[in-house]
Amino acid sequence: MKAEIVSIGTEILLGEILDTNARFIASRLPALGIDLYWTSQVGDNHGRLAELLRRAWGRSDLILCTGGLGPTEDDVTREAISDVVGEEPRVDAVQEEILRRFFAGRGIVMPERNLKQAWLTPSTRPIPNPRGTAPGWWVEKDGRILLAMPGPPAEMTRMWEEEVEPRLRGRSTGAVIVSRTIKTVGIGEGSVDEMIGDLLHTDNPSIGVYARADGIHVRVTAKAPATRQAESLIAPVEAELRRILSSAIWGIDDETLESSIGGLLLERGLSLATMESCTGGLLASTITDVSGSSLYFRGSIVSYATEVKEQFGVNPAIVETYGVISAETARAMAGAVRRTLHADVGVGITGVAGPTTQEDKPPGTVHIACDAGRGEPAVMSYTMAQGREAVKRRAVTNALFLIRRALLAAPTG
Amino acid sequence: MKAEIVSIGTEILLGEILDTNARFIASRLPALGIDLYWTSQVGDNHGRLAELLRRAWGRSDLILCTGGLGPTEDDVTREAISDVVGEEPRVDAVQEEILRRFFAGRGIVMPERNLKQAWLTPSTRPIPNPRGTAPGWWVEKDGRILLAMPGPPAEMTRMWEEEVEPRLRGRSTGAVIVSRTIKTVGIGEGSVDEMIGDLLHTDNPSIGVYARADGIHVRVTAKAPATRQAESLIAPVEAELRRILSSAIWGIDDETLESSIGGLLLERGLSLATMESCTGGLLASTITDVSGSSLYFRGSIVSYATEVKEQFGVNPAIVETYGVISAETARAMAGAVRRTLHADVGVGITGVAGPTTQEDKPPGTVHIACDAGRGEPAVMSYTMAQGREAVKRRAVTNALFLIRRALLAAPTG
């Protein structure tokens, strides 16, 4: 089944909103065995929308529209669809009743212009939308399915999950696509390619290697008539990849670095604390994005001013000798916060977020240390200039990797 | 000038990444007087990409592509463009030299397959890309312009700002659209509508009212042959809006809450420190997203463990009496961090990020206090359950509003 997504709204074309609906729908199609070939965005313009829908009607089996179902003159999705299928939209008595009740339930008299939200055409079945006034349209004609869903993501996602996906399941005769993502660290894209070698040339499941912010991802994708069969195609290849990549693997599928570290800390019964300078608290915030992190995360000292570092245990002589932006200061910060917040593991980050230099060090210079209380703290130093927020984000990712390494190196408690 | 955006990458169609490039480019076109009629996404498929580009070539004056400029066989943007313009791509000696130097600078031998990144066609001029290996393509033929930019946002945005936008400026003969956004706080969407009344019915400039996470935005948009004329259409309306909305206005255009607070702190010569519990450092991280924030931000104590709050000056009797999740504890945190980090203004946040309850308080319960050292600290308490990350983000926005209010209430130092 060949699908196409059409997002409707002038705000998208003005760059005022991100089209998150298309991404949401796109991410749900592979598991339904539906192939997505095209997505497009078009403004609230009857002519251009009808042109696009007509092309979609000619080349796709399933057309998934979002947006343009509001009550105003600008909302032309119903009109354009009616054009394309050559039918006249009319007020449906049942839909009108639902609509009037929706307004009455909120103590408001329905504005008459909302009546167009009760329109249907002969080939159209309404899709319930308890979260808003506009029902969706399920149009089925000449072997094609065209769906129109509301633009507000809260209305669209509910409609998709409760109404659309259950009805589409099983309508596709196509194969189901299932994938498993294995996330690694410490080996480059080229090396992963070499290590998994011949597996790369298998066809089903197929294997892809991707460089991401949190390391190299290896994705195994299988196509089969049903989910179970796809999973059994993946299993032996996954086992083989786990054998080959072994200790480089830090997570599977939706697992994040912060959740994986949380798991390691819990397993080992260890607590964590951070002292952050250039990341300004973003490391602590990322660690606490994990629900249950209060079980192992003690807290952070965001020592933006140099005196704050020294106030909480960083030796002024180290800062004096090596500078604030130095591996030595990062190490001192890790040790200081470990002691001050009574944690088992301490992390220190110092660097230049930019855009200006500091102590003659260029923006993007970062030093990270992780002190697990035994032996020398692990230290990572690098320079990668990319703009303030990117420098912060990358430092957080690298700090999480460093924590992971330190935890794995330490004997289990 | 009619423009069209084409984003290339199978990952977009699989819903794995959001197409933020299209939004970025779309947001930059109105000020250039360029009308955007279509945006679409297509996978790494030569045939479908060429089909799409051919249609774009037929209906648009300016085609803006991103993605598919990598070195692998999957990257087919150069091939598809060459097809559409009917030209043969060849290795360009100058580009090859730049490419080899890029790799040499990183101490790596260039893989031969990267050579295709040095391709050009007779109608193509290269667009420099110091952030990556792939130069952009500026193709100009038969009165059409087609640009291909790299997919990674850091490379694309730099190329757009430094290379593409300056060259496009003045190429368009269309009317320029200029807008000014006035950001307010403390009044609802309906009240803003009522207050600005008749202004809403003007045509050029037109006025829109939008509810956003950081308050109600009023946008004035004017269309004119040139920027200066559009600006003089906006000026009187803006003056009138400033008079009407007066003290509710906290920012203009790209100004963020964190930068506006930074400005107020600098103006008053005051310093700031925070003690955060449920936001886990996100407030400090947001404050330090502003370049130059080290001039007024001293730091933060992320007191995830209750003992850490008490260690840094929160009176245990208050926690004991009112609970950790209470306005009283937030107030004690604000005062404690103000004293501990020697700041003029202290902020305390405590709450339940969720998903589980804490002290029988439901997820989304948040207390924020701001202590500016004179009189009673300002306090804000609310419950708004939305999922862990949304609770954190909303608490940060509210804390910034509270800081702003406290700064404006305090006499200028």
XYZ file of C-alpha atoms in Angstrom, chain B:
413
model
C 9.378 35.111 -7.049
C 7.723 31.746 -6.423
C 9.716 29.379 -4.274
C 9.494 25.732 -3.363
C 11.359 23.732 -0.723
C 12.393 20.117 -1.243
C 13.788 18.145 1.701
C 15.561 14.938 0.791
C 16.088 11.938 3.062
C 14.482 8.572 3.730
C 14.868 9.228 7.447
C 12.287 12.001 7.201
C 9.776 9.663 5.530
C 10.358 7.066 8.237
C 9.453 9.670 10.854
C 12.901 9.370 12.423
C 13.797 13.020 12.141
C 11.776 16.208 12.010
C 12.264 18.367 8.939
C 13.412 21.490 10.778
C 15.339 22.712 7.722
C 12.142 23.438 5.786
C 10.780 25.457 8.644
C 13.992 27.451 9.011
C 14.098 28.327 5.324
C 10.352 29.042 5.198
C 10.690 31.514 8.062
C 13.376 33.451 6.197
C 11.587 33.900 2.866
C 8.872 36.499 3.668
C 11.433 39.192 4.499
C 13.116 38.532 1.158
C 9.861 39.092 -0.725
C 9.820 35.464 -1.846
C 6.502 33.582 -1.842
C 6.614 29.973 -0.755
C 3.911 27.830 -2.352
C 5.081 24.267 -1.821
C 7.293 22.230 0.444
C 7.800 18.492 0.125
C 9.873 15.664 1.468
C 11.116 12.751 -0.571
C 13.315 9.738 0.190
C 16.804 8.936 -1.091
C 15.382 7.647 -4.356
C 16.754 8.917 -7.642
C 13.581 8.433 -9.660
C 11.139 10.021 -7.243
C 13.504 12.895 -6.464
C 14.025 13.645 -10.162
C 10.252 13.523 -10.732
C 9.689 16.014 -7.941
C 12.471 18.340 -9.073
C 11.174 18.262 -12.639
C 7.738 19.368 -11.452
C 9.317 22.058 -9.266
C 11.393 23.238 -12.224
C 8.169 23.649 -14.169
C 6.216 25.635 -11.587
C 8.678 27.538 -9.364
C 11.325 30.228 -9.920
C 13.428 29.200 -6.958
C 13.875 25.631 -5.726
C 15.549 25.176 -2.361
C 16.768 21.654 -1.644
C 18.374 20.275 1.502
C 19.912 16.844 2.060
C 21.343 14.062 -0.061
C 24.774 15.658 -0.563
C 26.706 13.027 1.398
C 29.339 10.774 -0.201
C 27.415 7.494 -0.330
C 25.431 5.807 -3.084
C 22.262 6.753 -1.219
C 23.011 10.431 -1.702
C 21.475 11.165 -5.089
C 20.693 14.884 -5.018
C 23.549 15.824 -7.364
C 22.587 13.060 -9.798
C 18.900 14.018 -9.823
C 19.605 17.719 -10.356
C 21.985 16.907 -13.218
C 19.198 14.845 -14.806
C 16.707 17.672 -14.507
C 18.968 20.337 -15.985
C 20.322 17.881 -18.550
C 23.991 18.280 -17.677
C 26.826 15.931 -16.846
C 28.435 16.329 -13.396
C 32.248 16.263 -13.304
C 34.902 16.516 -10.624
C 35.983 20.139 -10.266
C 39.692 20.539 -9.558
C 39.299 23.440 -7.130
C 36.575 21.663 -5.163
C 38.652 18.499 -5.047
C 41.530 20.476 -3.576
C 39.265 22.036 -0.899
C 37.883 18.609 -0.058
C 41.299 16.945 0.254
C 42.475 19.783 2.478
C 39.391 19.379 4.702
C 40.317 15.756 5.327
C 44.045 16.462 5.638
C 43.258 19.108 8.278
C 41.716 16.334 10.353
C 44.607 13.986 9.705
C 42.482 11.603 7.619
C 43.069 10.287 4.100
C 40.034 11.158 1.992
C 38.028 8.051 1.034
C 37.784 8.027 -2.773
C 34.006 7.813 -2.703
C 33.957 11.335 -1.213
C 35.153 12.607 -4.584
C 31.568 13.008 -5.763
C 31.283 15.862 -3.300
C 33.653 17.768 -5.614
C 31.277 17.399 -8.586
C 29.896 20.426 -10.452
C 27.950 20.878 -13.681
C 28.379 23.715 -16.222
C 25.450 25.703 -14.759
C 26.515 25.078 -11.160
C 28.518 27.300 -8.876
C 29.723 25.790 -5.597
C 28.520 27.304 -2.291
C 31.255 27.167 0.374
C 30.617 24.939 3.397
C 33.403 25.281 5.979
C 31.399 23.156 8.444
C 31.334 20.027 6.328
C 32.677 18.229 3.296
C 29.832 18.912 0.866
C 29.716 22.315 -0.856
C 26.248 23.476 -1.815
C 25.146 23.753 -5.439
C 23.839 27.023 -6.916
C 22.336 26.060 -10.263
C 21.063 28.815 -12.512
C 19.558 28.062 -15.911
C 16.603 29.124 -18.079
C 15.588 31.833 -15.596
C 15.338 29.369 -12.738
C 17.472 29.036 -9.625
C 17.909 25.691 -7.920
C 19.937 25.454 -4.718
C 21.116 22.298 -3.000
C 22.258 22.638 0.608
C 23.515 19.981 3.032
C 21.026 18.305 5.379
C 22.817 18.730 8.742
C 21.173 21.843 10.239
C 24.458 23.338 11.497
C 25.878 23.243 7.952
C 22.647 24.338 6.291
C 21.904 27.322 8.534
C 25.437 28.709 8.229
C 25.310 28.306 4.452
C 21.921 30.024 4.358
C 22.944 32.961 6.496
C 26.424 33.573 5.134
C 26.082 32.583 1.495
C 22.553 32.102 0.230
C 20.496 34.857 1.821
C 22.958 37.647 0.890
C 22.904 36.496 -2.759
C 19.119 36.099 -2.865
C 18.502 39.509 -1.364
C 17.517 41.819 -4.180
C 16.993 38.994 -6.669
C 13.289 38.957 -5.910
C 11.103 41.636 -7.457
C 8.106 40.700 -5.313
C 6.696 42.612 -2.387
C 8.532 42.312 0.883
C 6.720 41.096 3.982
C 7.934 42.492 7.277
C 6.499 41.678 10.648
C 6.951 42.775 14.205
C 5.962 40.567 17.115
C 4.998 42.131 20.445
C 5.148 39.623 23.300
C 2.958 40.131 26.345
C 2.290 38.492 29.677
C -0.495 38.665 32.225
C -3.455 39.186 29.897
C -5.483 36.487 28.134
C -5.983 36.088 24.383
C -9.581 37.298 24.598
C -8.646 40.396 26.569
C -5.895 41.293 24.121
C -8.437 40.950 21.306
C -10.792 43.310 23.097
C -8.108 45.806 24.021
C -6.756 46.192 20.502
C -10.289 46.088 19.032
C -10.565 47.890 15.709
C -6.878 47.523 14.907
C -7.656 43.853 14.241
C -9.625 44.794 11.134
C -6.897 46.724 9.350
C -5.609 45.191 6.188
C -2.039 46.364 5.645
C -0.516 46.058 8.152
C -2.620 43.159 9.384
C -2.655 42.066 13.010
C -2.759 38.558 14.451
C -3.063 37.461 18.079
C -1.462 34.149 19.077
C -1.333 32.213 22.349
C 2.196 30.875 22.908
C 4.045 29.174 25.768
C 5.577 32.501 26.799
C 2.369 34.569 26.717
C 0.162 36.215 24.117
C 1.955 37.428 20.983
C 0.565 40.231 18.814
C 2.032 40.191 15.312
C 1.863 43.162 12.944
C 2.560 42.236 9.319
C 3.012 44.669 6.428
C 3.561 44.116 2.723
C 5.285 46.738 0.586
C 7.660 47.047 -2.363
C 10.616 47.522 -0.022
C 11.553 46.906 3.601
C 11.596 50.580 4.529
C 8.078 51.139 3.268
C 6.801 48.062 5.093
C 8.441 49.315 8.256
C 6.793 52.706 7.990
C 3.415 50.996 7.629
C 4.140 49.092 10.835
C 5.490 52.004 12.897
C 2.246 53.869 13.765
C 0.370 50.641 14.527
C 3.222 49.426 16.692
C 3.210 52.733 18.598
C -0.520 52.393 19.188
C -0.144 48.792 20.379
C 2.682 49.779 22.718
C 0.414 52.452 24.194
C -2.500 50.037 24.651
C -0.584 46.989 25.932
C 2.064 49.058 27.755
C 3.358 47.229 30.827
C 2.098 43.837 29.644
C 4.793 43.889 26.931
C 7.915 41.984 27.887
C 9.674 41.553 24.562
C 9.836 42.231 20.831
C 10.531 39.849 17.927
C 13.284 37.343 18.733
C 13.734 38.505 22.290
C 13.393 35.614 24.739
C 12.286 35.748 28.339
C 15.786 34.770 29.449
C 17.437 37.510 27.411
C 14.907 40.089 28.593
C 15.644 39.187 32.214
C 19.340 39.340 31.509
C 18.850 42.877 30.229
C 16.924 43.911 33.339
C 19.571 42.440 35.642
C 22.402 44.193 33.802
C 20.498 47.488 33.791
C 19.987 47.277 37.539
C 23.443 45.872 38.300
C 21.971 42.836 40.073
C 23.112 39.228 40.207
C 20.971 36.085 40.169
C 21.178 32.553 41.617
C 18.716 29.658 41.647
C 17.992 26.583 43.737
C 16.105 24.011 41.715
C 14.478 20.764 42.567
C 11.897 19.505 40.046
C 13.382 21.474 37.118
C 16.705 19.715 37.749
C 18.896 22.556 36.433
C 16.797 23.466 33.400
C 16.189 26.992 34.693
C 19.933 27.593 35.114
C 20.593 26.061 31.700
C 17.984 28.324 30.085
C 19.376 31.424 31.785
C 22.873 30.524 30.573
C 21.687 30.043 26.978
C 22.083 33.824 26.805
C 25.569 34.818 25.781
C 27.081 37.126 28.400
C 24.971 35.626 31.195
C 28.120 35.134 33.280
C 27.938 38.877 33.941
C 24.861 38.448 36.172
C 24.289 34.730 36.773
C 26.247 33.364 39.747
C 25.058 29.798 39.583
C 22.544 27.258 40.765
C 22.215 24.548 43.332
C 20.246 21.636 41.925
C 19.040 20.157 45.177
C 17.509 16.946 43.964
C 17.997 15.239 47.340
C 16.202 16.914 50.236
C 19.390 16.859 52.389
C 21.083 18.989 49.725
C 18.449 21.698 50.214
C 19.101 21.699 53.942
C 22.871 21.531 53.498
C 22.692 24.834 51.622
C 20.590 26.749 54.076
C 16.964 25.622 53.831
C 15.637 25.376 57.380
C 14.756 21.695 58.085
C 11.876 22.869 60.305
C 10.185 24.440 57.255
C 10.511 21.236 55.233
C 9.294 19.283 58.245
C 6.264 21.536 58.803
C 5.138 22.277 55.254
C 6.691 19.452 53.237
C 9.265 19.625 50.431
C 6.545 20.417 47.893
C 5.283 23.696 49.373
C 5.344 27.425 48.777
C 7.154 27.810 52.103
C 9.988 25.517 51.030
C 10.270 27.312 47.671
C 10.561 30.588 49.538
C 13.187 29.140 51.892
C 15.136 27.836 48.859
C 15.093 31.267 47.208
C 16.400 32.927 50.360
C 18.979 30.205 51.012
C 20.542 30.328 47.547
C 20.543 34.106 47.583
C 22.648 34.040 50.732
C 24.783 30.997 49.888
C 25.782 32.140 46.402
C 25.967 35.827 47.419
C 23.427 36.925 44.834
C 21.061 39.900 44.865
C 18.124 37.838 43.618
C 17.424 34.224 44.570
C 14.924 31.828 42.989
C 13.627 28.563 44.460
C 11.623 25.896 42.598
C 10.147 22.770 44.108
C 7.499 20.507 42.659
C 6.491 17.114 41.335
C 7.741 16.443 37.798
C 5.930 13.112 37.791
C 4.847 10.593 36.722
C 4.300 9.508 40.343
C 2.925 11.609 43.193
C 5.192 12.891 45.952
C 4.018 13.750 49.486
C 0.532 13.001 48.089
C 0.849 15.953 45.714
C -0.069 15.167 42.109
C 2.426 15.415 39.200
C 2.551 18.953 37.850
C 2.329 20.613 41.293
C 4.935 23.380 41.297
C 5.913 26.163 43.717
C 8.244 28.954 42.603
C 9.597 31.772 44.753
C 11.715 34.786 43.876
C 13.503 36.650 46.671
C 14.975 40.014 45.679
C 16.081 40.796 49.196
C 13.457 43.347 50.118
C 9.968 42.655 51.425
C 8.173 39.378 50.938
C 9.431 37.082 48.172
C 7.068 36.709 45.190
C 5.549 33.224 45.046
C 3.685 31.341 42.320
C 1.964 27.994 42.924
C -0.010 25.901 40.443
C -0.755 22.381 39.252
C -0.624 21.535 35.584
C -0.051 17.865 34.758
C 1.432 17.306 31.304
C 4.225 14.801 31.464
C 7.649 15.192 32.982
C 9.439 17.326 30.413
C 6.482 19.650 29.834
C 6.171 20.211 33.595
C 9.852 21.182 33.704
C 9.595 23.519 30.703
C 6.490 25.261 31.987
C 8.048 25.737 35.434
C 11.063 27.390 33.794
C 8.847 29.781 31.794
C 6.845 30.672 34.890
C 10.001 31.176 36.947
C 11.330 33.588 34.321
C 8.039 35.523 34.421
C 8.242 35.651 38.210
C 11.834 36.934 38.126
C 10.779 39.606 35.649
C 7.910 40.716 37.871
C 10.139 40.855 40.933
C 12.760 42.904 39.063
C 10.183 45.383 37.794
C 8.617 45.721 41.262
C 11.958 46.436 42.943
C 13.221 50.028 42.873
C 16.053 50.492 40.383
C 19.450 50.027 42.088
